[in-house]
Amino acid sequence: MPCCSPLRYAHSEGLTSLCYDDKGKYILTCGTDGDVRIWEGAEDDDAISHRTGDKAFCVAYKNDRFYVATDTNTVQAFTFPDGSTDGILARFTAPVNHICLNQEGTTLVAGSSDFTIKIVEVATGATKKCEGHEAPVLSVALDPKQEFLASSSCDGSVQIWKLENKEKVKKFQILPKVGDVSLTKSLCRLCWEKNGQFLYVPVENEIQIYDRNSWTTCGSFQNSQFSGVYSVLDISPDGKYLAAGCYDGHILVFDIKTKMCLDRFKHESGLSIMSLSWNPQNTTEIAFCDREGQLGLLSEINLKGGNQSSDEHRVKETIGIFEDDDDADLVQASNGQSKEEDIHEDSNDSTSVSALKPLVDDDLASEDGEVQPLAPLPTIVERPGFTPTRPQTSFQPGSTPVHLSSRFMMWNAVGIIKQFNTEEEESIDIEFHNTAIHHAMHLTNSAGYTMADVSTEAVVLASPGDESTPSKLTCMHFGSWDNSKEWTIPMNDGVEIEAVTIGEDWIAVASSDRIIRIFSLGGLQRDLFSIPGPVVCLSAHTNQLLIAYHRGMGLPGEQCLGVHLMTVEGSAEINHQHLPLSPKSFLAWMGFSAEGTPVYMDSEGIVRMCNRKFGMSWVQVANTKSHTKGKSDNYWIVSIHENPQQLRCIPCKGSRFPPVLPRPAVGILPFQIPLCQMSTEKSQYEETFLRTQIMSNHLQFWNTIGYQYDTSIANDMAKPSQEALMKLFALSARSDREFRAFEVCEMMSEPHTLQLAIKYACRLKYMQLAERISELVQRKSNEEEEEEEQVVIQKVQRVQNYSNHVQEDEEMEEEDKEFDEENADTDNTAGPLLNLKSKGKPEVISQSYSSSGRSNPFKVLTPQKPEPTKGTQVFDSMSKKKQTSPGQIPLKNTRPVKAVKRTPQSQGKITSVKPTNDENRIEESQKKPKSAFDMWFEDTKSQLLEEFPEADEESLIQNAAERFRSIPKVERQIWIQKSKDGDSKKRKREEEESPAPRKLNPKLAGFAFSKD
């Protein structure tokens, strides 16, 4: 019995085909998952995989090319071993079931389920068509002399055709009839003798032999110990042996001359053998595939006949271990008895000794000195040295492979772009999920576009180019307000476009010269820069650009990719870092979530998201493979959303890419952080909290760069995390883990949750824990007060500095004007001089809030020590908590901000900053006379707010200052006079008033006696 390597998964369940390359070094397999895999022996753990379609039915190899029959009803050629498409040789109206080539590789024959057979000249593409079968064709076999062609069919017939004139020579009705290939037990793979004299046909439990001269049977191959159904045949490279694979999992090897069965093998699971092939350089090695897509390799096939006993096999295994005569005795002793005992036990019969002789080398000689024949030397398999991993080619995220006749050029949150490349048409269809953006479009793809992207403003297309036509970029800017909505830019000679993407108002193009070019939507070349390696893919969101490229040579079987995240303004967030990938995987998808967070997925189905709060690191948020049913099933990402937490993707049965027709349905997968012991309640609460925190990082990111969001969104997103923390606190407290429970409290941000934690700890009589939580509340209260004081002081100083700048301009104009008047002395003394003098002293700024305002959630009502000096009482009137409206969150930056466009990517969840009245309250609290600008600004503020509804306070003041300077001098003088009149009246009232009573401490003011 031959030795069989451990069976390994090659393809999904179903029809599987295999063949060797011409040198016998590589095994090529294909299956219903649509992939062609190249194995360097059956023990290769890093097979090269090429996507050829949704399903692949048969593969054949010859002259550094392999040919595949796919579900597109075509036979396509690919280069070996890189798998580049090399043309379509034949087209049918139904799937092709079998293909074969002649010895020179110049003629290809294919049989299809549309009942036809085509003979194709590989070099010229000339085709001949044979018709006559009444059911799908099962197999075809080409005469080595290239005179005849044999074919079998589900109609039960085997027919012989003459190649020259496609004439039917003979028909044998010898097979059982079935309706379809999937229903037959026998694939009836025909085989010719090496010189073409005989044709071998598997018929039920025998293999019939037909002579080419008379087309009559002249014998058969049979085995008395086998009664199954023969299915596939293959002849050895030397033409001396015939291998037969059977429906019940047997593989038998026959001697062609003697027609005897020399060796046999039984599949461990009894699965049907779907294909087998001899190694062209080793007649003792056969590769096979079973119905479940498993690959196996038979070696040490016995080609001399006879079955080896278990003793013979054990002695054969010991050859090379024992090398002298004493060791030979030890070998035989291990079989249960010594050499002398065998002879004395049966002196008339020495078969037990002679049976061992052919298996022992010349060192194991017999006692009479007779030298035994040498055993065949083992086959030496050459193992090459280190082979670098082939870098993956560039691709468009959201697209399917280019070689498919119908494919998706892009599928994202905005729309779908489909490409059709058939004999009838070459076209591109564009449709939008929201038809209000634009109507559907149909384009003729005469330029050969293969790359595309779509946004709410434009559609961009790119072609790779060839020797005669340069690569070019085309943009259809349907969001433009003029009539010229399309422009095209060709690339320089020798430069090809490899990836494109669209941002908010720009386009990024990656070319083969490792340059990223930035274009505006109108066609302006805005910028360019170089990247340190070949590009893999590009992705964009608003003003962010994400680039993946080859950083260097990776470990065996792995890709070494780099990632660069930047804005089109030039600032970098991730500066050329390594991109983490799963072992033995490659990049499958990269893009942004709808909220603008970078995300990618590798070929193992692991989805990782950028965690901006943890050093711009990558964290695993989902594993799509955990939701698949089969090993070859995958999910194809369409879009990702953080609020709600949804991973929208398309399930692909037995493939990596979805078909265009029928239109696939989009499913939703959940996110899950891979924490330890996810079956426990503790880990589930921890996962919920961590996942919610990661999914809400985008709110702080947009806030820091100048955008604002509705606080109700933040509150809704924080609810699951706060609930998880409360449950985790209760679980830790019930488990007597007080220190862990306190750690949970440190993670709580809401004051009411801390109060609940204190009550829960008191209920469980954990007084020490409750006391520590109270200290934590007080510490957080102090920290909160210090932060708010700093924010208030900084904002007051910022507004005061700007107001002083505006007032200084007014005073200079007022001074120039009043010098020309007769009463300039008194006016100047009361005007600019007093104001200039007041600038020398820092003014005390106070701000008061009503008792109805929101109080500090962390403030502890403990008595405060009295202030030691009067100078420190200026802070008593300053509020500890800045009052803001419930729907607004203050920004940390000071630069003007702009609004986010309401696009499907932003989903309207992030809005522009709304103007607040904080600065107005601060200015009103400042005790200084109102200037002409202040009075004019109060009078016209409502009109300015109508003109600039989205402007913040600072922007509004800037616009008001510019407007005030532009008014006529006469009108401006009127406002200056009003400000002086108001100031003099105020001073007069202050002089007439009685002296102010003694100051009271503001904290005791509520208890002071009042006459009223």
CSV table of N, CA and C in Angstrom, one decimal, residues 642-745:
chain,number,residue,atom,x,y,z
A,642,GLU,N,-19.9,53.8,13.4
A,642,GLU,CA,-19.7,53.7,14.8
A,642,GLU,C,-20.9,54.1,15.6
A,643,ASN,N,-21.8,54.8,15.1
A,643,ASN,CA,-23.1,55.2,15.8
A,643,ASN,C,-24.2,55.2,14.8
A,644,PRO,N,-25.0,54.1,14.7
A,644,PRO,CA,-25.0,52.9,15.5
A,644,PRO,C,-23.8,52.0,15.2
A,645,GLN,N,-23.4,51.1,16.0
A,645,GLN,CA,-22.3,50.2,15.8
A,645,GLN,C,-22.7,49.1,14.9
A,646,GLN,N,-22.3,49.3,13.6
A,646,GLN,CA,-22.7,48.4,12.5
A,646,GLN,C,-21.5,48.1,11.6
A,647,LEU,N,-21.3,46.9,11.2
A,647,LEU,CA,-20.4,46.5,10.2
A,647,LEU,C,-21.2,46.0,9.0
A,648,ARG,N,-21.4,46.8,8.0
A,648,ARG,CA,-22.2,46.4,6.9
A,648,ARG,C,-21.4,45.7,5.8
A,649,CYS,N,-21.8,44.5,5.5
A,649,CYS,CA,-21.0,43.7,4.6
A,649,CYS,C,-21.9,42.7,3.9
A,650,ILE,N,-21.3,42.1,2.8
A,650,ILE,CA,-22.0,41.1,2.0
A,650,ILE,C,-21.4,39.7,2.2
A,651,PRO,N,-22.2,38.7,2.6
A,651,PRO,CA,-21.7,37.4,2.8
A,651,PRO,C,-21.4,36.7,1.4
A,652,CYS,N,-20.2,36.1,1.3
A,652,CYS,CA,-19.8,35.5,0.0
A,652,CYS,C,-19.6,34.0,0.3
A,653,LYS,N,-20.5,33.2,-0.3
A,653,LYS,CA,-20.4,31.7,-0.1
A,653,LYS,C,-19.4,31.1,-0.9
A,654,GLY,N,-18.3,30.6,-0.3
A,654,GLY,CA,-17.3,29.9,-1.1
A,654,GLY,C,-16.4,30.8,-1.9
A,655,SER,N,-16.3,32.1,-1.6
A,655,SER,CA,-15.5,33.0,-2.4
A,655,SER,C,-15.2,34.2,-1.5
A,656,ARG,N,-14.4,35.1,-2.1
A,656,ARG,CA,-14.0,36.3,-1.4
A,656,ARG,C,-14.8,37.5,-1.9
A,657,PHE,N,-15.4,37.4,-3.0
A,657,PHE,CA,-16.1,38.5,-3.7
A,657,PHE,C,-17.5,38.2,-4.0
A,658,PRO,N,-18.4,39.1,-4.0
A,658,PRO,CA,-19.8,38.8,-4.3
A,658,PRO,C,-20.0,38.9,-5.9
A,659,PRO,N,-21.0,38.2,-6.4
A,659,PRO,CA,-21.4,38.3,-7.8
A,659,PRO,C,-22.1,39.6,-8.1
A,660,VAL,N,-22.1,40.0,-9.3
A,660,VAL,CA,-22.8,41.2,-9.7
A,660,VAL,C,-24.3,40.9,-9.8
A,661,LEU,N,-24.6,39.8,-10.5
A,661,LEU,CA,-26.0,39.3,-10.7
A,661,LEU,C,-26.2,37.9,-10.1
A,662,PRO,N,-27.2,37.7,-9.4
A,662,PRO,CA,-28.2,38.7,-8.9
A,662,PRO,C,-27.6,39.6,-7.8
A,663,ARG,N,-28.2,40.7,-7.7
A,663,ARG,CA,-27.6,41.7,-6.7
A,663,ARG,C,-27.6,41.2,-5.3
A,664,PRO,N,-26.4,41.2,-4.7
A,664,PRO,CA,-26.3,40.6,-3.4
A,664,PRO,C,-26.9,41.5,-2.3
A,665,ALA,N,-27.3,40.8,-1.2
A,665,ALA,CA,-28.0,41.5,-0.1
A,665,ALA,C,-26.9,41.9,0.9
A,666,VAL,N,-27.0,43.0,1.5
A,666,VAL,CA,-26.1,43.5,2.5
A,666,VAL,C,-26.6,43.1,3.9
A,667,GLY,N,-25.6,42.5,4.7
A,667,GLY,CA,-25.9,42.1,6.1
A,667,GLY,C,-25.2,43.0,7.0
A,668,ILE,N,-25.5,42.8,8.3
A,668,ILE,CA,-25.0,43.6,9.4
A,668,ILE,C,-24.3,42.7,10.4
A,669,LEU,N,-23.1,42.9,10.7
A,669,LEU,CA,-22.4,42.2,11.7
A,669,LEU,C,-22.1,43.1,13.0
A,670,PRO,N,-22.0,42.5,14.1
A,670,PRO,CA,-21.7,43.3,15.3
A,670,PRO,C,-20.2,43.4,15.5
A,671,PHE,N,-19.8,44.4,16.3
A,671,PHE,CA,-18.4,44.6,16.7
A,671,PHE,C,-18.2,43.8,18.0
A,672,GLN,N,-17.0,43.3,18.2
A,672,GLN,CA,-16.6,42.6,19.5
A,672,GLN,C,-15.1,42.7,19.7
A,673,ILE,N,-14.7,43.2,20.8
A,673,ILE,CA,-13.3,43.3,21.2
A,673,ILE,C,-12.9,41.9,21.7
A,674,PRO,N,-11.8,41.4,21.2
A,674,PRO,CA,-11.4,40.0,21.6
A,674,PRO,C,-10.7,40.0,23.0
A,675,LEU,N,-11.5,40.2,24.1
A,675,LEU,CA,-10.9,40.1,25.4
A,675,LEU,C,-10.9,38.6,25.8
A,676,CYS,N,-10.2,38.3,26.9
A,676,CYS,CA,-10.0,37.0,27.4
A,676,CYS,C,-11.3,36.6,28.2
A,677,GLN,N,-11.6,35.3,28.1
A,677,GLN,CA,-12.7,34.7,28.8
A,677,GLN,C,-14.0,35.4,28.5
A,678,MET,N,-14.4,35.5,27.3
A,678,MET,CA,-15.6,36.2,26.9
A,678,MET,C,-16.9,35.5,27.3
A,679,SER,N,-16.7,34.3,27.8
A,679,SER,CA,-17.9,33.6,28.3
A,679,SER,C,-18.3,34.0,29.7
A,680,THR,N,-17.4,34.8,30.4
A,680,THR,CA,-17.8,35.2,31.7
A,680,THR,C,-18.5,36.5,31.7
A,681,GLU,N,-19.2,36.8,32.8
A,681,GLU,CA,-20.0,38.0,32.9
A,681,GLU,C,-19.1,39.2,33.0
A,682,LYS,N,-18.0,39.1,33.8
A,682,LYS,CA,-17.0,40.2,33.9
A,682,LYS,C,-16.4,40.6,32.6
A,683,SER,N,-16.0,39.7,31.8
A,683,SER,CA,-15.4,40.1,30.5
A,683,SER,C,-16.4,40.7,29.6
A,684,GLN,N,-17.7,40.3,29.7
A,684,GLN,CA,-18.7,40.9,28.8
A,684,GLN,C,-18.9,42.3,29.1
A,685,TYR,N,-18.9,42.7,30.4
A,685,TYR,CA,-19.1,44.1,30.8
A,685,TYR,C,-17.8,44.9,30.4
A,686,GLU,N,-16.7,44.3,30.6
A,686,GLU,CA,-15.4,45.0,30.2
A,686,GLU,C,-15.4,45.3,28.7
A,687,GLU,N,-15.9,44.3,27.9
A,687,GLU,CA,-15.9,44.4,26.5
A,687,GLU,C,-16.9,45.5,26.1
A,688,THR,N,-18.0,45.6,26.7
A,688,THR,CA,-19.0,46.6,26.4
A,688,THR,C,-18.4,48.0,26.7
A,689,PHE,N,-17.8,48.2,27.8
A,689,PHE,CA,-17.2,49.5,28.2
A,689,PHE,C,-16.1,49.9,27.2
A,690,LEU,N,-15.2,49.0,26.9
A,690,LEU,CA,-14.1,49.3,26.1
A,690,LEU,C,-14.5,49.6,24.6
A,691,ARG,N,-15.5,48.8,24.1
A,691,ARG,CA,-15.9,49.0,22.8
A,691,ARG,C,-16.7,50.3,22.6
A,692,THR,N,-17.5,50.7,23.6
A,692,THR,CA,-18.2,51.9,23.6
A,692,THR,C,-17.2,53.1,23.6
A,693,GLN,N,-16.2,53.0,24.4
A,693,GLN,CA,-15.2,54.1,24.5
A,693,GLN,C,-14.5,54.2,23.2
A,694,ILE,N,-14.1,53.1,22.5
A,694,ILE,CA,-13.4,53.2,21.3
A,694,ILE,C,-14.3,53.8,20.2
A,695,MET,N,-15.6,53.4,20.2
A,695,MET,CA,-16.5,53.9,19.2
A,695,MET,C,-16.9,55.3,19.3
A,696,SER,N,-16.6,55.9,20.5
A,696,SER,CA,-17.0,57.3,20.7
A,696,SER,C,-15.8,58.2,20.6
A,697,ASN,N,-14.6,57.7,20.3
A,697,ASN,CA,-13.4,58.6,20.2
A,697,ASN,C,-13.5,59.6,19.1
A,698,HIS,N,-14.3,59.4,18.1
A,698,HIS,CA,-14.4,60.3,17.0
A,698,HIS,C,-15.1,61.6,17.4
A,699,LEU,N,-15.9,61.6,18.5
A,699,LEU,CA,-16.5,62.9,19.0
A,699,LEU,C,-15.4,63.8,19.4
A,700,GLN,N,-14.5,63.3,20.2
A,700,GLN,CA,-13.4,64.2,20.7
A,700,GLN,C,-12.5,64.7,19.6
A,701,PHE,N,-12.3,63.8,18.6
A,701,PHE,CA,-11.4,64.1,17.5
A,701,PHE,C,-12.0,65.3,16.7
A,702,TRP,N,-13.3,65.3,16.4
A,702,TRP,CA,-13.9,66.4,15.6
A,702,TRP,C,-14.0,67.6,16.5
A,703,ASN,N,-14.2,67.4,17.8
A,703,ASN,CA,-14.2,68.6,18.7
A,703,ASN,C,-12.9,69.3,18.7
A,704,THR,N,-11.8,68.6,18.8
A,704,THR,CA,-10.5,69.2,18.9
A,704,THR,C,-10.1,70.0,17.6
A,705,ILE,N,-10.6,69.6,16.5
A,705,ILE,CA,-10.2,70.3,15.2
A,705,ILE,C,-11.2,71.4,14.9
A,706,GLY,N,-12.2,71.7,15.7
A,706,GLY,CA,-13.0,72.8,15.5
A,706,GLY,C,-14.5,72.6,15.2
A,707,TYR,N,-14.9,71.3,15.2
A,707,TYR,CA,-16.3,71.0,15.0
A,707,TYR,C,-17.0,70.7,16.3
A,708,GLN,N,-18.3,70.8,16.3
A,708,GLN,CA,-19.1,70.6,17.5
A,708,GLN,C,-20.2,69.6,17.2
A,709,TYR,N,-20.7,68.9,18.2
A,709,TYR,CA,-21.7,67.9,18.1
A,709,TYR,C,-22.8,68.1,19.1
A,710,ASP,N,-23.9,67.5,18.9
A,710,ASP,CA,-25.0,67.6,19.9
A,710,ASP,C,-24.7,66.7,21.1
A,711,THR,N,-24.8,67.3,22.3
A,711,THR,CA,-24.4,66.5,23.5
A,711,THR,C,-25.4,65.3,23.7
A,712,SER,N,-26.6,65.3,23.1
A,712,SER,CA,-27.5,64.2,23.2
A,712,SER,C,-26.9,63.0,22.6
A,713,ILE,N,-26.1,63.2,21.5
A,713,ILE,CA,-25.5,62.0,20.8
A,713,ILE,C,-24.4,61.4,21.8
A,714,ALA,N,-23.6,62.3,22.4
A,714,ALA,CA,-22.6,61.8,23.3
A,714,ALA,C,-23.2,61.1,24.5
A,715,ASN,N,-24.3,61.6,25.0
A,715,ASN,CA,-25.0,61.0,26.1
A,715,ASN,C,-25.6,59.6,25.8
A,716,ASP,N,-26.2,59.5,24.6
A,716,ASP,CA,-26.7,58.2,24.2
A,716,ASP,C,-25.6,57.2,24.0
A,717,MET,N,-24.5,57.6,23.4
A,717,MET,CA,-23.4,56.7,23.2
A,717,MET,C,-22.7,56.3,24.5
A,718,ALA,N,-22.7,57.2,25.5
A,718,ALA,CA,-22.1,56.9,26.8
A,718,ALA,C,-23.0,56.0,27.7
A,719,LYS,N,-24.3,55.9,27.5
A,719,LYS,CA,-25.1,55.1,28.3
A,719,LYS,C,-24.7,53.7,28.5
A,720,PRO,N,-24.4,52.9,27.4
A,720,PRO,CA,-24.0,51.5,27.5
A,720,PRO,C,-22.8,51.4,28.4
A,721,SER,N,-21.8,52.3,28.2
A,721,SER,CA,-20.6,52.2,29.0
A,721,SER,C,-20.8,52.4,30.5
A,722,GLN,N,-21.6,53.4,30.8
A,722,GLN,CA,-21.9,53.7,32.2
A,722,GLN,C,-22.7,52.5,32.8
A,723,GLU,N,-23.6,52.0,32.1
A,723,GLU,CA,-24.4,50.8,32.6
A,723,GLU,C,-23.4,49.6,32.8
A,724,ALA,N,-22.5,49.4,31.9
A,724,ALA,CA,-21.6,48.3,32.1
A,724,ALA,C,-20.7,48.6,33.3
A,725,LEU,N,-20.3,49.8,33.5
A,725,LEU,CA,-19.4,50.1,34.7
A,725,LEU,C,-20.2,49.8,36.0
A,726,MET,N,-21.5,50.2,36.0
A,726,MET,CA,-22.3,50.0,37.2
A,726,MET,C,-22.4,48.5,37.5
A,727,LYS,N,-22.7,47.7,36.5
A,727,LYS,CA,-22.8,46.3,36.6
A,727,LYS,C,-21.5,45.6,37.0
A,728,LEU,N,-20.4,46.1,36.4
A,728,LEU,CA,-19.1,45.6,36.8
A,728,LEU,C,-18.7,46.0,38.2
A,729,PHE,N,-19.1,47.2,38.7
A,729,PHE,CA,-18.9,47.5,40.1
A,729,PHE,C,-19.7,46.6,41.0
A,730,ALA,N,-21.0,46.4,40.7
A,730,ALA,CA,-21.8,45.5,41.5
A,730,ALA,C,-21.2,44.1,41.6
A,731,LEU,N,-20.8,43.6,40.4
A,731,LEU,CA,-20.2,42.3,40.4
A,731,LEU,C,-18.9,42.2,41.2
A,732,SER,N,-18.1,43.2,41.1
A,732,SER,CA,-16.8,43.2,41.9
A,732,SER,C,-17.1,43.3,43.4
A,733,ALA,N,-18.1,44.1,43.8
A,733,ALA,CA,-18.4,44.2,45.2
A,733,ALA,C,-19.0,42.9,45.7
A,734,ARG,N,-19.9,42.3,45.0
A,734,ARG,CA,-20.5,41.0,45.4
A,734,ARG,C,-19.4,39.9,45.5
A,735,SER,N,-18.4,40.1,44.7
A,735,SER,CA,-17.3,39.0,44.8
A,735,SER,C,-16.2,39.4,45.8
A,736,ASP,N,-16.5,40.4,46.6
A,736,ASP,CA,-15.5,40.8,47.7
A,736,ASP,C,-14.2,41.3,47.0
A,737,ARG,N,-14.3,41.9,45.9
A,737,ARG,CA,-13.2,42.5,45.2
A,737,ARG,C,-13.3,44.0,45.4
A,738,GLU,N,-13.0,44.5,46.6
A,738,GLU,CA,-13.2,46.0,46.9
A,738,GLU,C,-12.2,46.8,46.1
A,739,PHE,N,-11.0,46.4,46.0
A,739,PHE,CA,-10.0,47.2,45.2
A,739,PHE,C,-10.4,47.3,43.8
A,740,ARG,N,-10.8,46.2,43.2
A,740,ARG,CA,-11.3,46.2,41.8
A,740,ARG,C,-12.5,47.1,41.7
A,741,ALA,N,-13.4,47.0,42.6
A,741,ALA,CA,-14.6,47.9,42.6
A,741,ALA,C,-14.2,49.4,42.6
A,742,PHE,N,-13.2,49.7,43.4
A,742,PHE,CA,-12.7,51.1,43.5
A,742,PHE,C,-12.1,51.5,42.1
A,743,GLU,N,-11.4,50.6,41.5
A,743,GLU,CA,-10.8,50.8,40.1
A,743,GLU,C,-11.9,51.1,39.1
A,744,VAL,N,-13.0,50.4,39.3
A,744,VAL,CA,-14.2,50.7,38.4
A,744,VAL,C,-14.7,52.1,38.6
A,745,CYS,N,-14.8,52.5,39.9
A,745,CYS,CA,-15.3,53.9,40.2
A,745,CYS,C,-14.4,54.9,39.6
